[in-house]
Backbone as a printed PyTorch tensor [residue, N CA C, xyz], in Angstrom:
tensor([[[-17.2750,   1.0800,  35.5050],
         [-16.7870,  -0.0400,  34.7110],
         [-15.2970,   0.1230,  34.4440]],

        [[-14.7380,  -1.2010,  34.9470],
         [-13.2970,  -1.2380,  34.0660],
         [-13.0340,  -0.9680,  32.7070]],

        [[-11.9670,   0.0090,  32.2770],
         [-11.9640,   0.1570,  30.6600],
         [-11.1560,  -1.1190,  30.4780]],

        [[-11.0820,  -1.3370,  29.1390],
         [-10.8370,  -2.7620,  28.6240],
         [ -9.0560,  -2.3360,  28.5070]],

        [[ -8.4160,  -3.6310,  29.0170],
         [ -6.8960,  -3.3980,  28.9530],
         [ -6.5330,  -3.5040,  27.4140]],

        [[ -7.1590,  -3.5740,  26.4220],
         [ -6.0950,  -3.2370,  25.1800],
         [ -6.3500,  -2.7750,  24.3870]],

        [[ -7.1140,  -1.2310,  25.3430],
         [ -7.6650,   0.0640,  24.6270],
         [ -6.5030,   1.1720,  24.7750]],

        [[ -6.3870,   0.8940,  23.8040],
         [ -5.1550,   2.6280,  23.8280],
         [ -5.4320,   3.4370,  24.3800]],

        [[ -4.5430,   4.1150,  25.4930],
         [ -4.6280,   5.2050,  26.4610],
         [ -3.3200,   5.9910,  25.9200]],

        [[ -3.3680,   7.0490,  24.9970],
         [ -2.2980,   7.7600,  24.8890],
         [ -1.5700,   8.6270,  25.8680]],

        [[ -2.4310,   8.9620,  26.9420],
         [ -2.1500,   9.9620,  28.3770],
         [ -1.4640,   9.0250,  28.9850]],

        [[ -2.2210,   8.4430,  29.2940],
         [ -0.7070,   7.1150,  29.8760],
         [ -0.0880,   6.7200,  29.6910]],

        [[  0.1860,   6.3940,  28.2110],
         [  1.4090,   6.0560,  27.8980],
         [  2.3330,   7.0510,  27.6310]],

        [[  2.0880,   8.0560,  27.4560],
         [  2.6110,   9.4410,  27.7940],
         [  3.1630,   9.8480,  29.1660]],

        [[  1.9340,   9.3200,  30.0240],
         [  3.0880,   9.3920,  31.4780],
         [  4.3810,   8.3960,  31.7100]],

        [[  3.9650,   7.0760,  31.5280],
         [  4.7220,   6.3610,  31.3150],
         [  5.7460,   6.6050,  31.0620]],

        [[  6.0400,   6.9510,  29.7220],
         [  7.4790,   7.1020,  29.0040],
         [  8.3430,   8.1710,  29.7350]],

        [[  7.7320,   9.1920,  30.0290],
         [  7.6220,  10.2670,  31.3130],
         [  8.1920,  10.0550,  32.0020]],

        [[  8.0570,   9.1400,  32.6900],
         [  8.7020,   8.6760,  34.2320],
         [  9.6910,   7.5490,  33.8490]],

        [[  9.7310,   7.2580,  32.7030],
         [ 11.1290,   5.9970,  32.3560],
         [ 12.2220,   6.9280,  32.1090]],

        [[ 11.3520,   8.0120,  31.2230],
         [ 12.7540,   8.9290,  30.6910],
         [ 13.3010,   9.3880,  32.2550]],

        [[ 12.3940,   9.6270,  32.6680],
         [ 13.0740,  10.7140,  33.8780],
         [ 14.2740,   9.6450,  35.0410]],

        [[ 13.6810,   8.2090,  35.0180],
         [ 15.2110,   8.1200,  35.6860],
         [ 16.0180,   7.4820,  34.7930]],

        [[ 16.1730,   7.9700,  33.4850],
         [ 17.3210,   7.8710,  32.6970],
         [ 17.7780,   9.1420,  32.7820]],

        [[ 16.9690,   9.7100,  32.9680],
         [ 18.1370,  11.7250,  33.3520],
         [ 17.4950,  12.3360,  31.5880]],

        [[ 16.7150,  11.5400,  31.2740],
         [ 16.1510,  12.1250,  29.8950],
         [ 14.5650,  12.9410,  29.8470]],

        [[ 13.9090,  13.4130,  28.4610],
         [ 12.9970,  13.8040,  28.9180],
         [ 12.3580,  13.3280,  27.6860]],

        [[ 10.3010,  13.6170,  27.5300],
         [ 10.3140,  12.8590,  26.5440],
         [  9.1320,  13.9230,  25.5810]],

        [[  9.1510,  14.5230,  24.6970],
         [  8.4220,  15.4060,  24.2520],
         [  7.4660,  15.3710,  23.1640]],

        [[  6.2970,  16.1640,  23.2980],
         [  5.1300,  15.3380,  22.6090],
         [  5.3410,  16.7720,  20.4250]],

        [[  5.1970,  16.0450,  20.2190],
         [  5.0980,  16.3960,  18.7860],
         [  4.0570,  16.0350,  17.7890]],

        [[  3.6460,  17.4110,  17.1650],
         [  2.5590,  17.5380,  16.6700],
         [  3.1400,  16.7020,  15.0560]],

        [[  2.0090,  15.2850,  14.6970],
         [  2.7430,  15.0230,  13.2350],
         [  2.3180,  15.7340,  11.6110]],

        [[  1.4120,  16.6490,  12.2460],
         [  0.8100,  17.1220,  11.5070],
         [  1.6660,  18.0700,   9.9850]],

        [[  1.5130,  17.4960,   8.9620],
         [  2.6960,  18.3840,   8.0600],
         [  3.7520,  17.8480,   8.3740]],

        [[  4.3340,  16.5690,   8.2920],
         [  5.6640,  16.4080,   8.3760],
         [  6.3550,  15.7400,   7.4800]],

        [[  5.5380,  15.4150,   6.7210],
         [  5.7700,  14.2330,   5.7360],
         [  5.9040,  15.4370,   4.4970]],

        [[  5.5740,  16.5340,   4.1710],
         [  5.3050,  17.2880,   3.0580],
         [  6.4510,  18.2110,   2.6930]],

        [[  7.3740,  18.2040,   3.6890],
         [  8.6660,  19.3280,   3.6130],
         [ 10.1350,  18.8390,   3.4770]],

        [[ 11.1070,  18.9440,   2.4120],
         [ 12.2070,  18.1710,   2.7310],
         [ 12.8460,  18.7540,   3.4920]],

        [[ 13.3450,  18.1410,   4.5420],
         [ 14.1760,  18.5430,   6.1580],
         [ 15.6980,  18.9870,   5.8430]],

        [[ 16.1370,  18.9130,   4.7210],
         [ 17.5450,  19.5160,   3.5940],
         [ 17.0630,  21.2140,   3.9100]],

        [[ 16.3230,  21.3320,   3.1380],
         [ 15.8550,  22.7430,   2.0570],
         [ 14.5860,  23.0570,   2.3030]],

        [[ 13.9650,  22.5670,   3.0470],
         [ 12.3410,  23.2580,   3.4920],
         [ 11.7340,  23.6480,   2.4180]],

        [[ 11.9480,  22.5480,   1.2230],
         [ 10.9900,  22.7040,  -0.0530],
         [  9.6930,  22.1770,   0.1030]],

        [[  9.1800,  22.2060,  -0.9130],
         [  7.6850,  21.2960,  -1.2360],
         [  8.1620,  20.1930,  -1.6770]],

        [[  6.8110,  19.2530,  -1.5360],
         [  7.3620,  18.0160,  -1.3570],
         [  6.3600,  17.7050,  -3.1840]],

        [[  6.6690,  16.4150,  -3.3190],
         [  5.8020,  15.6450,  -4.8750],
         [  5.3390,  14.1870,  -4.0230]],

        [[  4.7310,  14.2490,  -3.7190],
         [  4.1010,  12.2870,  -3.1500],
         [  3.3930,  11.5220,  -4.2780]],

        [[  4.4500,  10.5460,  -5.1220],
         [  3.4680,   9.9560,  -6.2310],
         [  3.1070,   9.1890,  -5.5500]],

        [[  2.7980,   8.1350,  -4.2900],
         [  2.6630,   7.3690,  -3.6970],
         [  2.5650,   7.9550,  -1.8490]],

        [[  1.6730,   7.3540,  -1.4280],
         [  1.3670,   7.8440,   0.1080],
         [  2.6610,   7.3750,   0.9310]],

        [[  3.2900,   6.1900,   0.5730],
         [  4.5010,   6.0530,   1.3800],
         [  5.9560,   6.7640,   0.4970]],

        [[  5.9620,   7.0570,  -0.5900],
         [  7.3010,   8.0550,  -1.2410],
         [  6.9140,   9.1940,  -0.9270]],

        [[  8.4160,   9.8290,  -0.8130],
         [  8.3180,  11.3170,  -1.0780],
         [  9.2130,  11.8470,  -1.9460]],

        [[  9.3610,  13.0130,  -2.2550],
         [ 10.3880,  13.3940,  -4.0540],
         [ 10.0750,  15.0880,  -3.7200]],

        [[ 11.6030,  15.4310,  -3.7040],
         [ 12.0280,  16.8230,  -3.3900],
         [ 11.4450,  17.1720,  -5.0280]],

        [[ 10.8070,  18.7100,  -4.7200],
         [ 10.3800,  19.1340,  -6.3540],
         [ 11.8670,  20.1680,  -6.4030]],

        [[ 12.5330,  20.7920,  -5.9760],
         [ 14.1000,  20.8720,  -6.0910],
         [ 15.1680,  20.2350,  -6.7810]],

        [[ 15.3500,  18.9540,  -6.0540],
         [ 16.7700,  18.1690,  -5.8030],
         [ 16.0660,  17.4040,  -6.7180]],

        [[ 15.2590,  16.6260,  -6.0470],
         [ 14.7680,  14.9980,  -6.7740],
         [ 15.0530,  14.8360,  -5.8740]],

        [[ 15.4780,  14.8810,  -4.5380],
         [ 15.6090,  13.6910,  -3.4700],
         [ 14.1970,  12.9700,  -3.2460]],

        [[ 15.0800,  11.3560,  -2.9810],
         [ 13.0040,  10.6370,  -2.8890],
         [ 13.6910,   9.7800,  -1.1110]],

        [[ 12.7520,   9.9320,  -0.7630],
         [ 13.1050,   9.0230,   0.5090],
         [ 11.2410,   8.3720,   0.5860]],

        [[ 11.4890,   7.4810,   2.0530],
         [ 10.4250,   6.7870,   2.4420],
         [  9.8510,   7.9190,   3.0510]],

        [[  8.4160,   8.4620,   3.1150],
         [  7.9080,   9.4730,   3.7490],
         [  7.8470,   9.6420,   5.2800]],

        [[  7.4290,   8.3900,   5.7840],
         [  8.0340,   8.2690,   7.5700],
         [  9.2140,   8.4320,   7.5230]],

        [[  9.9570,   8.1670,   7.0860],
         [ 11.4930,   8.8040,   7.3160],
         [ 11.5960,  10.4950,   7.6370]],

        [[ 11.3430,  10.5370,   6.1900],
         [ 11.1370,  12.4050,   6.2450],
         [ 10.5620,  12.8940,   7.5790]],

        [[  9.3700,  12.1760,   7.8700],
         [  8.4320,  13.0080,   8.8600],
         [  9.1180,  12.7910,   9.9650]],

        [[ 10.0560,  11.6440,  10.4010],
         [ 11.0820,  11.7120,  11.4500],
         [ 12.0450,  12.3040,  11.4360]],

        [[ 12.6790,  12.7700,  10.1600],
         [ 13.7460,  13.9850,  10.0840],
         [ 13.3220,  15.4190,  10.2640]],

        [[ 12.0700,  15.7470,   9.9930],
         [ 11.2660,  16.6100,  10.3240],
         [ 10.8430,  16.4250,  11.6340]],

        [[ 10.1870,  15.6220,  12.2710],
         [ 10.6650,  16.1820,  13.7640],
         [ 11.8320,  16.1350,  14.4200]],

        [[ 12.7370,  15.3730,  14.1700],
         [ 13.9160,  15.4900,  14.9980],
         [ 14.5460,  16.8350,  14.7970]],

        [[ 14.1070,  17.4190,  13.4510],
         [ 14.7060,  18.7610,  13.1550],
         [ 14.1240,  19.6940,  13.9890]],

        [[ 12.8880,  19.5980,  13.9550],
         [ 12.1200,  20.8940,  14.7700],
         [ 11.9140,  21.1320,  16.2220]],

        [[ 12.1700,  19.9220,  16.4740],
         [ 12.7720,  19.7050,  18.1640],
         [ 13.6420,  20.1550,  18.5590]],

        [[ 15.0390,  19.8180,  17.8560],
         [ 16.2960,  20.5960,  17.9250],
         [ 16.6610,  21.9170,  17.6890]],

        [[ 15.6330,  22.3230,  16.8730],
         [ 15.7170,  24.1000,  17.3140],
         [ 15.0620,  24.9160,  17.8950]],

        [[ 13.8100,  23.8760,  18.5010],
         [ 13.4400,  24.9040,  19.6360],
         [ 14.1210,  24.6880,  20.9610]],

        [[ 15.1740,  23.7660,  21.0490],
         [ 16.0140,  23.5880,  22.2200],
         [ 17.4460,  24.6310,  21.7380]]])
C-alpha cells in the first residue's frame, strides 16, 4: 500500500534538506531538543517556567520566549562541538 502523502516522514525530510544543503556547499545537522528550553544559553543556569511558553533566569531574571531559548541553546551547542 501507498503511505498517505500528508503523513510526516521525518527520514525524508531529513534527506531532503540533506541534499538541498549539499548543493549550497552547506550541511544540515540533526539535534536532540531534548532539555533545551530549561538552561539559560548566557550562564548555563536553571531555568523558572511560570508558563510553558516563558522562561526566567533564577540568576539574572532574564525572561525570554522559551523556543527562543531552546534555539539559542542549540545554536550554542552546535557551535562547540564544531
Amino acid at each position: 500500500t501507498e503511505p498517505s502523502p500528508t503523513r510526516f516522514r521525518p527520514r525524508i525530510l531529513f534527506a531532503k534538506l540533506g541534499w538541498k544543503a549539499q548543493l549550497k556547499g552547506s550541511v544540515v545537522i540533526k539535534v536532540s531538543p531534548a532539555y533545551t528550553r530549561q538552561t539559560y544559553p548566557v550562564a548555563d543556569t536553571a531555568k523558572d517556567r511560570p508558563t510553558q511558553a516563558k522562561f526566567k533566569c533564577l540568576c539574572c531574571g532574564y525572561t525570554d520566549n522559551a523556543d527562543r531559548v531552546a534555539a539559542l541553546n542549540i545554536l550554542r551547542v552546535d557551535f562547540i562541538a564544531f
